[in-house]
Coordinates of C-alpha atoms and ligand atoms in Angstrom, one line a residue:
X19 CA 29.1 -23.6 17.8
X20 CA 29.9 -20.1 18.3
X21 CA 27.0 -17.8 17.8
X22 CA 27.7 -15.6 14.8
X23 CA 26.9 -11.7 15.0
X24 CA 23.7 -10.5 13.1
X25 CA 22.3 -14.0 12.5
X26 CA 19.0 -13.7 14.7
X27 CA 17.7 -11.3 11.9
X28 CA 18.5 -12.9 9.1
X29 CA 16.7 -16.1 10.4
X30 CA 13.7 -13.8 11.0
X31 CA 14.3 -12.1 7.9
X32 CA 14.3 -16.3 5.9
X33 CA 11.0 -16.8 8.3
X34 CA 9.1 -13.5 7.0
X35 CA 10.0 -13.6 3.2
X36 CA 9.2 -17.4 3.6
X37 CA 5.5 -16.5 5.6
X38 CA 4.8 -13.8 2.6
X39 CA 5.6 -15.6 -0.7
X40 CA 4.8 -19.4 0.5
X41 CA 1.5 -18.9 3.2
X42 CA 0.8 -15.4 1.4
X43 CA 0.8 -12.9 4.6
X44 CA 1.6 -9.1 4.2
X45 CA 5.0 -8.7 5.3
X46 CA 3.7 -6.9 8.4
X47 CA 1.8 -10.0 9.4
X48 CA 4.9 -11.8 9.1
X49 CA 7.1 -9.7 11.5
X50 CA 4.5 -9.6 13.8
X51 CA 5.3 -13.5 14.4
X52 CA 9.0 -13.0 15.2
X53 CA 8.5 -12.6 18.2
X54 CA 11.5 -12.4 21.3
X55 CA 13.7 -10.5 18.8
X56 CA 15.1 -7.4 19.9
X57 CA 13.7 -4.5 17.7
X58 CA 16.7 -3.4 15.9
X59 CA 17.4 -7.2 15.3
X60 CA 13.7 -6.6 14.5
X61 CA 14.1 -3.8 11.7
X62 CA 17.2 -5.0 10.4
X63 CA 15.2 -8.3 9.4
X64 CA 12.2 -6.3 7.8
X65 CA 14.2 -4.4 5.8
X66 CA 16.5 -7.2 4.6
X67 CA 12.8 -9.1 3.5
X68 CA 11.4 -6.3 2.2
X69 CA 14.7 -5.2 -0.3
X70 CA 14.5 -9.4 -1.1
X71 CA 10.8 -8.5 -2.1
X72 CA 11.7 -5.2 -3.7
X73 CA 14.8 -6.9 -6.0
X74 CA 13.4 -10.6 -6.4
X75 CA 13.1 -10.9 -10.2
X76 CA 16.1 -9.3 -10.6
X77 CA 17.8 -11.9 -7.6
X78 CA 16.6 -14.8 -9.3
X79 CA 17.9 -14.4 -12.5
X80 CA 21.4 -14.0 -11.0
X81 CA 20.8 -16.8 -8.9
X82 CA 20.1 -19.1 -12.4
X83 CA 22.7 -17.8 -13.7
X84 CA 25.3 -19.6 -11.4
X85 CA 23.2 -22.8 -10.8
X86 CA 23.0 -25.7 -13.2
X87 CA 19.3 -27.1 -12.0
X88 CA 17.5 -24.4 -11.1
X89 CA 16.6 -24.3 -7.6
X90 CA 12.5 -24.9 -6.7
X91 CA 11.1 -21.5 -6.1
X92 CA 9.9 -22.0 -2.4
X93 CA 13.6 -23.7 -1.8
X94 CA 15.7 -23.1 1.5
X95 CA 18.4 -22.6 -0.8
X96 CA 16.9 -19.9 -3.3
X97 CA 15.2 -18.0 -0.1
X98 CA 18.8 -18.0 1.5
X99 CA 20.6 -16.8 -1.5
X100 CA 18.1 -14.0 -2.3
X101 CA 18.1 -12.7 1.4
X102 CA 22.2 -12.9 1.1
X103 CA 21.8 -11.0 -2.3
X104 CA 19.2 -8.3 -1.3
X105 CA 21.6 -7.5 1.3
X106 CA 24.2 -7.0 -0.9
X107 CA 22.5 -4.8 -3.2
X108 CA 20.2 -3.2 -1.5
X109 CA 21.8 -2.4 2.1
X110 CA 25.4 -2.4 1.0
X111 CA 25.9 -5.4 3.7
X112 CA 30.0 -6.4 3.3
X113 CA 30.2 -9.6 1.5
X114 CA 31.9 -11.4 4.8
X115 CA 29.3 -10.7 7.1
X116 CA 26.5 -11.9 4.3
X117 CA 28.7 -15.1 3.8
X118 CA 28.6 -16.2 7.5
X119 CA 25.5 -15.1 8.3
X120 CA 23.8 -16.9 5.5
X121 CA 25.4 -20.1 5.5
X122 CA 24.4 -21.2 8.8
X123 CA 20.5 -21.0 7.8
X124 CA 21.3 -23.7 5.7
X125 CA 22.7 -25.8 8.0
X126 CA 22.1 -29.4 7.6
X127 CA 20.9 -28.5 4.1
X128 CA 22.9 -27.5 0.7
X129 CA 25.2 -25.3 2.3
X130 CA 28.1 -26.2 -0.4
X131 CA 25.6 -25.1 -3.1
X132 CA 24.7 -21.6 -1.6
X133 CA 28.2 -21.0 -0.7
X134 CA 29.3 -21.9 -4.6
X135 CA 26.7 -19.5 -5.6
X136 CA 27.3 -16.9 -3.5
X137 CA 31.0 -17.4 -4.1
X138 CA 30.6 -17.3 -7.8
X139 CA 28.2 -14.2 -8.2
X140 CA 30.0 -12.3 -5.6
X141 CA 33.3 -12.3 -7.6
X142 CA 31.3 -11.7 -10.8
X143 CA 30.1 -8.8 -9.0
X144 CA 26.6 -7.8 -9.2
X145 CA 25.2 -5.4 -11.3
X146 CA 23.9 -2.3 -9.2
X147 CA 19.8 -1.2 -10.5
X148 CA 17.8 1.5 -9.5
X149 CA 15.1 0.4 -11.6
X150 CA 14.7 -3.6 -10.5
X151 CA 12.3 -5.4 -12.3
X152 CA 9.0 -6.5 -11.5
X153 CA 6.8 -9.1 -11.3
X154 CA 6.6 -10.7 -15.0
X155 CA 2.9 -10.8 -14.5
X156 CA 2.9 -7.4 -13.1
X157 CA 4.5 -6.0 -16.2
X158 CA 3.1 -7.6 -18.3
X159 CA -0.8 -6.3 -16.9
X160 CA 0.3 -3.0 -16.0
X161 CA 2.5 -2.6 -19.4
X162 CA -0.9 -3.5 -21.2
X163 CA -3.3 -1.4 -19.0
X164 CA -1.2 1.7 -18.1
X165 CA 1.8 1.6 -20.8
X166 CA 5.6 1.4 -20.6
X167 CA 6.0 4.5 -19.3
X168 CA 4.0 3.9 -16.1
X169 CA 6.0 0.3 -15.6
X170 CA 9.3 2.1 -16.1
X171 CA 8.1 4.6 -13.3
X172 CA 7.4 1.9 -10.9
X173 CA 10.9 -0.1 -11.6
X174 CA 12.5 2.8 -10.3
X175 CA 10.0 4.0 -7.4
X176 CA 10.8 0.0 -6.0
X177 CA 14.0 0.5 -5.6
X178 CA 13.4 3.7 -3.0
X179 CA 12.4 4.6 0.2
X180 CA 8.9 6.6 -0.6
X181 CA 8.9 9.8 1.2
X182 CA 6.8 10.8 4.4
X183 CA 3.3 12.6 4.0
X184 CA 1.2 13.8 6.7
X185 CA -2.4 15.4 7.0
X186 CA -3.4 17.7 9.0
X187 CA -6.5 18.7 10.9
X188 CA -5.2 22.4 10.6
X189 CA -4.4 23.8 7.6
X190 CA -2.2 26.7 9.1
X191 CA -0.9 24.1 11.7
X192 CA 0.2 22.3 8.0
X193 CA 1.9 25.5 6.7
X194 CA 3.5 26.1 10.0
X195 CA 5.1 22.7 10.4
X196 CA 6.4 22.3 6.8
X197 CA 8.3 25.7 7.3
X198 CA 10.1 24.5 10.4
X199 CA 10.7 20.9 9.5
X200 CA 12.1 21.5 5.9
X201 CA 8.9 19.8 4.6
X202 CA 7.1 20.9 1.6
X203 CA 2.9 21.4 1.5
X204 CA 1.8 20.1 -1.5
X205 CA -2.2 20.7 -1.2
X206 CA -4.2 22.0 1.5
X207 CA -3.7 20.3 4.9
X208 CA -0.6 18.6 3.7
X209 CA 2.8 18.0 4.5
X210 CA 5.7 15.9 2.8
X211 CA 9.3 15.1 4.6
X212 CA 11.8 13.1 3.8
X213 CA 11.5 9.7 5.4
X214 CA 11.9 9.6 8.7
X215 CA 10.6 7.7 12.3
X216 CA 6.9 8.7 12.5
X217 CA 6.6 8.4 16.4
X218 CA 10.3 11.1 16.7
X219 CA 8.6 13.6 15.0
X220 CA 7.5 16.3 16.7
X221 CA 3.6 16.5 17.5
X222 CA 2.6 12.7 17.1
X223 CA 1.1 12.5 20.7
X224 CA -0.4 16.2 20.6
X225 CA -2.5 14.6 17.7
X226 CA -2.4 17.2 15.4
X227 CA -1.4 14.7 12.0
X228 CA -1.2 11.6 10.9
X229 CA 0.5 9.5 8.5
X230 CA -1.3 9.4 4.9
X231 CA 0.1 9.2 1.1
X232 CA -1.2 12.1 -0.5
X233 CA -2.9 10.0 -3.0
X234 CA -4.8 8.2 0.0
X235 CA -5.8 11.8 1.2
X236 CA -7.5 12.5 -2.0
X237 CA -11.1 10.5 -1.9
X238 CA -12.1 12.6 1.1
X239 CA -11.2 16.2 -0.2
X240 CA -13.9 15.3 -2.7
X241 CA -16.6 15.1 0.0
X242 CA -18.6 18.5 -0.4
X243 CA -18.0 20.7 2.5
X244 CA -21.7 21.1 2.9
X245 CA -22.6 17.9 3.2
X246 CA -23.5 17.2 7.2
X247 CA -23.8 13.4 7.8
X248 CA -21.4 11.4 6.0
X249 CA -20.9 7.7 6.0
X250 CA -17.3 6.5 5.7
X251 CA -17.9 3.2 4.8
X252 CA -14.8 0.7 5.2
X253 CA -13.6 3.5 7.1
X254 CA -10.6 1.3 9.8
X255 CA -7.7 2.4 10.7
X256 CA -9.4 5.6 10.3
X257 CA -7.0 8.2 7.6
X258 CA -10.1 9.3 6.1
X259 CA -12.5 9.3 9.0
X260 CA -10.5 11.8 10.2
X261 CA -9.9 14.3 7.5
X262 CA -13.6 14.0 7.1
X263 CA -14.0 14.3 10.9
X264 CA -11.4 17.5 10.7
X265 CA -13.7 19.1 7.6
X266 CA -16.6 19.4 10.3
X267 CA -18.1 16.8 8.8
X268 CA -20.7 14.5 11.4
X269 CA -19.3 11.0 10.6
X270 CA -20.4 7.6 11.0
X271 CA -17.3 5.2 10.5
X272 CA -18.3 1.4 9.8
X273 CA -16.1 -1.3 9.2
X274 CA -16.2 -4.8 9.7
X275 CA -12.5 -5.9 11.4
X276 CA -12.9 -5.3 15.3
X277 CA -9.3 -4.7 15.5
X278 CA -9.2 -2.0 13.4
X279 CA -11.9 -0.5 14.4
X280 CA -10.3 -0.9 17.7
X281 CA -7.2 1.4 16.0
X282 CA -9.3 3.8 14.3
X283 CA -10.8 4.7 18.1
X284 CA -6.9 4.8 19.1
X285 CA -6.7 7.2 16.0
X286 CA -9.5 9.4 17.4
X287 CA -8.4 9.4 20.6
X288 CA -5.1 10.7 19.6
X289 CA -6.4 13.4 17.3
X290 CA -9.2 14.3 19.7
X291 CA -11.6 13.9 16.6
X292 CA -15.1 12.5 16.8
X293 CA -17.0 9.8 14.8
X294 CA -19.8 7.3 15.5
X295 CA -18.4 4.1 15.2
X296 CA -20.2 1.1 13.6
X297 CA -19.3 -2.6 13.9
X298 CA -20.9 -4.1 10.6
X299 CA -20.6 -5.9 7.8
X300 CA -21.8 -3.1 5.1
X301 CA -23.7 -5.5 3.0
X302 CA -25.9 -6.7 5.8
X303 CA -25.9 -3.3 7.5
X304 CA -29.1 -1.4 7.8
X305 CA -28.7 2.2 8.3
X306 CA -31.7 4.3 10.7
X307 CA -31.2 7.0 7.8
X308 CA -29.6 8.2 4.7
X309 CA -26.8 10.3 4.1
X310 CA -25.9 13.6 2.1
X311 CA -22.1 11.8 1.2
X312 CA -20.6 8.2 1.2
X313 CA -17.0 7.5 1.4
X314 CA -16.4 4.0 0.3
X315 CA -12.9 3.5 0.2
X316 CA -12.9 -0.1 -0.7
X317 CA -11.1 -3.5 0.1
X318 CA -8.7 -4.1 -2.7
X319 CA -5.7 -5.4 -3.9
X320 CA -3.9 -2.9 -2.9
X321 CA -1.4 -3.1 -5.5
X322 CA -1.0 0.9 -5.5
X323 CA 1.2 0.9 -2.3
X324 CA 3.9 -1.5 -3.6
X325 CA 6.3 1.5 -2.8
X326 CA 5.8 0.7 1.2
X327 CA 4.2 -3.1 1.2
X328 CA 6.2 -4.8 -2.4
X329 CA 4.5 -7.8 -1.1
X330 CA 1.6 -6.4 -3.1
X331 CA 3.0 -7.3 -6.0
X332 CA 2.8 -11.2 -5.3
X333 CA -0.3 -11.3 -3.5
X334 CA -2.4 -10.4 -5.8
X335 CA -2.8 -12.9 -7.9
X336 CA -5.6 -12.7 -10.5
X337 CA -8.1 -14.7 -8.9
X338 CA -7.8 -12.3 -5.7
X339 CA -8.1 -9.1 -8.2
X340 CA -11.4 -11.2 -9.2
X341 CA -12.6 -11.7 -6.0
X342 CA -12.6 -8.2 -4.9
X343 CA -14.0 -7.1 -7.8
X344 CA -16.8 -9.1 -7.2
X345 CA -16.5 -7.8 -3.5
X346 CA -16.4 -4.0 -4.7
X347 CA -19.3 -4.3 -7.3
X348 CA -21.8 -5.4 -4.2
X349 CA -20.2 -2.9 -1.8
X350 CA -20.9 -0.2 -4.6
X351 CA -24.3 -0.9 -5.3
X352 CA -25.1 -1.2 -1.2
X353 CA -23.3 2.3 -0.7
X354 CA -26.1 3.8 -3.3
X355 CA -28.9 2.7 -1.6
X356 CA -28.0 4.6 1.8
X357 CA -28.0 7.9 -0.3
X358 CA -30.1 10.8 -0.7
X359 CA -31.3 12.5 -3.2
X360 CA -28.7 14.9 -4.9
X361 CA -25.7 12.5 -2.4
X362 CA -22.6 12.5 -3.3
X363 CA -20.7 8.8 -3.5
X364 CA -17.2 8.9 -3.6
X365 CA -15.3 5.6 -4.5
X366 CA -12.0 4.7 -3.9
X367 CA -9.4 2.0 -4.0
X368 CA -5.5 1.6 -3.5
X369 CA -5.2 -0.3 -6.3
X370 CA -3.5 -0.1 -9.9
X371 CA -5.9 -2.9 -11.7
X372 CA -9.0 -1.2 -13.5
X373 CA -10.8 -4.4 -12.4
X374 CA -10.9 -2.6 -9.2
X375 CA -11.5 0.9 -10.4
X376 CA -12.5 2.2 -13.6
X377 CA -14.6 -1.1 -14.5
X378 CA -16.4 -1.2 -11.2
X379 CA -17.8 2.5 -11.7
X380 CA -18.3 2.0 -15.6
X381 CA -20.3 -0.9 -14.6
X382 CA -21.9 0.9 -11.8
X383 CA -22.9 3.5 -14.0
X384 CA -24.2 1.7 -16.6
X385 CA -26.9 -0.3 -14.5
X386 CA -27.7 3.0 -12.2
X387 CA -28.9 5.8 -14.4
X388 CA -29.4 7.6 -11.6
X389 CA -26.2 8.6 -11.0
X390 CA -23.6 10.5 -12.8
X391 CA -19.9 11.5 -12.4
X392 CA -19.1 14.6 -11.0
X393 CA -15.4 15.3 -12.1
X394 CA -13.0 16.4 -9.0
X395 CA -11.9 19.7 -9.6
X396 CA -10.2 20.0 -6.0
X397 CA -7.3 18.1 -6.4
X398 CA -3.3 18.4 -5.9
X399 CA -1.9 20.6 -8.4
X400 CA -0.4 17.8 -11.3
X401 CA -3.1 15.7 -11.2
X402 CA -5.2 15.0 -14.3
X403 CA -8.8 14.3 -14.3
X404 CA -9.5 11.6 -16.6
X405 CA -12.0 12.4 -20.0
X406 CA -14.5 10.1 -17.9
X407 CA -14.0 12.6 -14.9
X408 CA -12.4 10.3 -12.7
X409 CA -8.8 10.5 -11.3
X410 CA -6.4 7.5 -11.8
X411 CA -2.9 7.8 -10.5
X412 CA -0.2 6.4 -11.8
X413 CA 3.5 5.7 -10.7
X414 CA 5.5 8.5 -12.9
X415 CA 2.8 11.3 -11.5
X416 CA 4.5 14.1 -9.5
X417 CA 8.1 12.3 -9.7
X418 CA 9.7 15.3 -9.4
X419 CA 8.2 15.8 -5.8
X420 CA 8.5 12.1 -5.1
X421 CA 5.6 10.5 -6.7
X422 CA 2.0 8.9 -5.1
X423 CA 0.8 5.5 -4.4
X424 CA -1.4 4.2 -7.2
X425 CA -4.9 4.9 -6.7
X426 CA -8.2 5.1 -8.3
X427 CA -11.1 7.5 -7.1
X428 CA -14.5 8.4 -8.5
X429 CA -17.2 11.3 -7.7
X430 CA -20.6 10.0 -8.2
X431 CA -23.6 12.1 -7.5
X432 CA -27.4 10.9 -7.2
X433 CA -29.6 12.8 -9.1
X434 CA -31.6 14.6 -7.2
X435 CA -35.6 13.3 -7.3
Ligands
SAM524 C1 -8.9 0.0 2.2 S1 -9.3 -0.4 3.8 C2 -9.9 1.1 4.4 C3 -8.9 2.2 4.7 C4 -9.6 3.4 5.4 N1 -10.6 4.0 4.6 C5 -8.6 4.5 5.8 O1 -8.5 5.5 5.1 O2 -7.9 4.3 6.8 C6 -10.7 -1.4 3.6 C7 -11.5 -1.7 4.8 O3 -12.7 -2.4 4.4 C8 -13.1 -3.2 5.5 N2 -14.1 -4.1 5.0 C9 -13.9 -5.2 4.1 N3 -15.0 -5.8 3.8 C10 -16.0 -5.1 4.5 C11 -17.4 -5.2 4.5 N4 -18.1 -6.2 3.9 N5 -18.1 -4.3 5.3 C12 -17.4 -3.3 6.0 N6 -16.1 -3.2 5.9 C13 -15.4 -4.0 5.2 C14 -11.8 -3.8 5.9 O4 -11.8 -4.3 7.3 C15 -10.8 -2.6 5.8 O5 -10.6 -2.0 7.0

């Protein structure tokens, strides 16, 4: 059979979107198993994935629409037709090239039926969305926690490519870079740019950035300056060991993933900044001492950085949001006990489920009167503080400059004895 142009990726590109919704791995994960393609075979079939997993609500319902029985969710069929339709949507693919280069994946298989769908929807013509839906279960929890306005928000930040933000060890090396490239400094140490390849831009082996959402950036600027030894606890691949490092901070960085720990040393040793690094589970971990400032930045769902990784949004599942809730309420209360007096405990997670944030700190709180909130005053102008003092972001903040991942971060401070 001749071999038809382009049809490497989109196997890949059926093998990953298969990998993340049926055996749950982070799209990442999945690409790193296609291996033997050449890399822009290689991007090509991450980005045709990851618009399937952007659109897919959306790509079903078209795809019921021109099917009398509808096709089983975890179907060679439906996985074809939404790669072929993501393409069409999403990357502006011409319809000849995702005709030919779907039908062969279903070789052997209902290639009559994909073709008659495709056929059929094509010449209907699909409806172009910048604001795809989401999830039904994702709608209907963050419609209910966070409100229309905030689901409406992240319909529309889906459907684009999230723009580029940097820190900085240097604050004036920040300033002078964002005047050069076009970028714009939206809080100290900071720059934004329009997307673009992280390892072109200039400075990536001198050291002097790396690659972190504002939002992420945010638990560390509410470290105290004059707090000495800080503990950055679930600190791999390292974005917030090393603002923390760059503050003049002394850090200890402890995780327990050996491999990234092993990239948060390649992070230091690009950025020339310094941190003890700890091998250990935290909730077995002894410390030798305690420490004027925590950092836990938790495990979580990670459902705040659906912009980047839309897998998010069908990986966690309730019973995971449960699990590292349950995860996150040990991990607090271990974090308190390697505090001193008057310490400051900042928590964080990536995620936009108040299981993971706002009821893990209530919680927290309520059992340890020992500790109060300290609101963060330091933060990015637009950002609220919550009346609890905390800081929940939500999609819709800072639009207009391109919006933030969600996050959740609290300041806790031990009363001093
Ligand atoms: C949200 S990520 C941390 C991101 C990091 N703070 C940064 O800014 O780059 C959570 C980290 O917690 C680590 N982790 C999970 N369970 C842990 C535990 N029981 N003890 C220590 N680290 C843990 C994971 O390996 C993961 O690296």
């Amino acid at each position: 059979m001749p071999s038809v142009e382009g049809l490497p990726a989109r196997r890949a590109a059926l093998q990953m979107l298969d990998a993340v919704l049926r055996r749950g791995l982070t799209l990442d994960a999945a690409a790193g198993q296609s291996r033997g393609l050449a890399p822009n075979d290689q991007g090509l079939a991450i980005a045709i994935a990851g618009e399937a997993l952007r659109r897919l609500p959306d790509l079903d319902d078209w795809i019921d629409s021109a099917t009398r029985n509808r096709l089983p969710d975890d179907s060679k069929a439906r996985m074809v037709l939404r790669l072929a339709l993501a393409q069409k949507v999403g990357l502006g693919t011409p319809e000849h090239a995702l005709v030919a280069t779907a039908l062969p994946l279903v070789d052997g298989g209902p290639r009559r039926l994909v073709h008659g769908v495709l056929g059929t929807l094509l010449r209907k013509g699909l409806p172009q969305s910048d604001a795809p839906r989401l999830p039904d279960a994702v709608e209907l929890r963050w419609r209910t926690a966070w409100g229309d306005e905030a689901v409406e928000a992240a319909r529309r930040q889906i459907a684009t490519r999230p723009a580029l933000d940097l820190s900085f060890a240097d604050d004036a090396a920040a300033k002078a870079f964002a005047d050069e490239h076009d970028g714009k400094s939206l809080a100290p140490h900071h720059v934004r740019l329009a997307s673009s390849s992280v390892t072109e831009l200039p400075g990536f082996e001198g050291g002097g950035w790396w690659v972190q959402d504002l939002a992420a950036s945010i638990p560390a600027r509410l470290i105290p300056p004059e707090a000495r030894d800080v503990l950055d606890l679930c600190a791999a691949p390292g974005g917030k060991t090393m603002q923390l490092a760059a503050a003049g901070h002394t850090v200890t960085a402890l995780d327990s993933a050996q491999s990234r720990l092993a990239r948060l040393r390649e992070n230091l040793d690009r950025t020339g900044l310094q941190a003890e690094l700890v091998a250990a589970d935290a909730l077995g971990w002894k410390p030798k001492r305690h420490y004027d400032a925590i950092l836990l930045d938790a495990p979580c769902s990670a459902t705040g950085t659906f912009r980047r990784h839309p897998e998010v949004l069908y990986r966690a599942r309730p019973s995971i949001i449960r699990e590292n809730a349950a995860l996150q309420a040990k991990l607090i209360r271990r974090a308190a006990g390697f505090l001193k007096p008057g310490g400051t405990l900042v928590y964080s997670v990536c995620s936009l489920e108040h299981e993971e944030g706002e009821e893990i700190v209530a919680a927290f709180l309520n059992d340890h009167p020992g500790f109060s909130i300290e609101p963060a005053m330091e933060l990015p102008a637009g950002i609220p503080v919550s009346p609890e003092g905390w800081v929940r972001i939500l999609p819709g903040m800072l639009d207009a400059e391109g919006g933030l991942d969600g996050f959740f971060v609290a300041r806790l401070v031990r009363v001093p004895d």
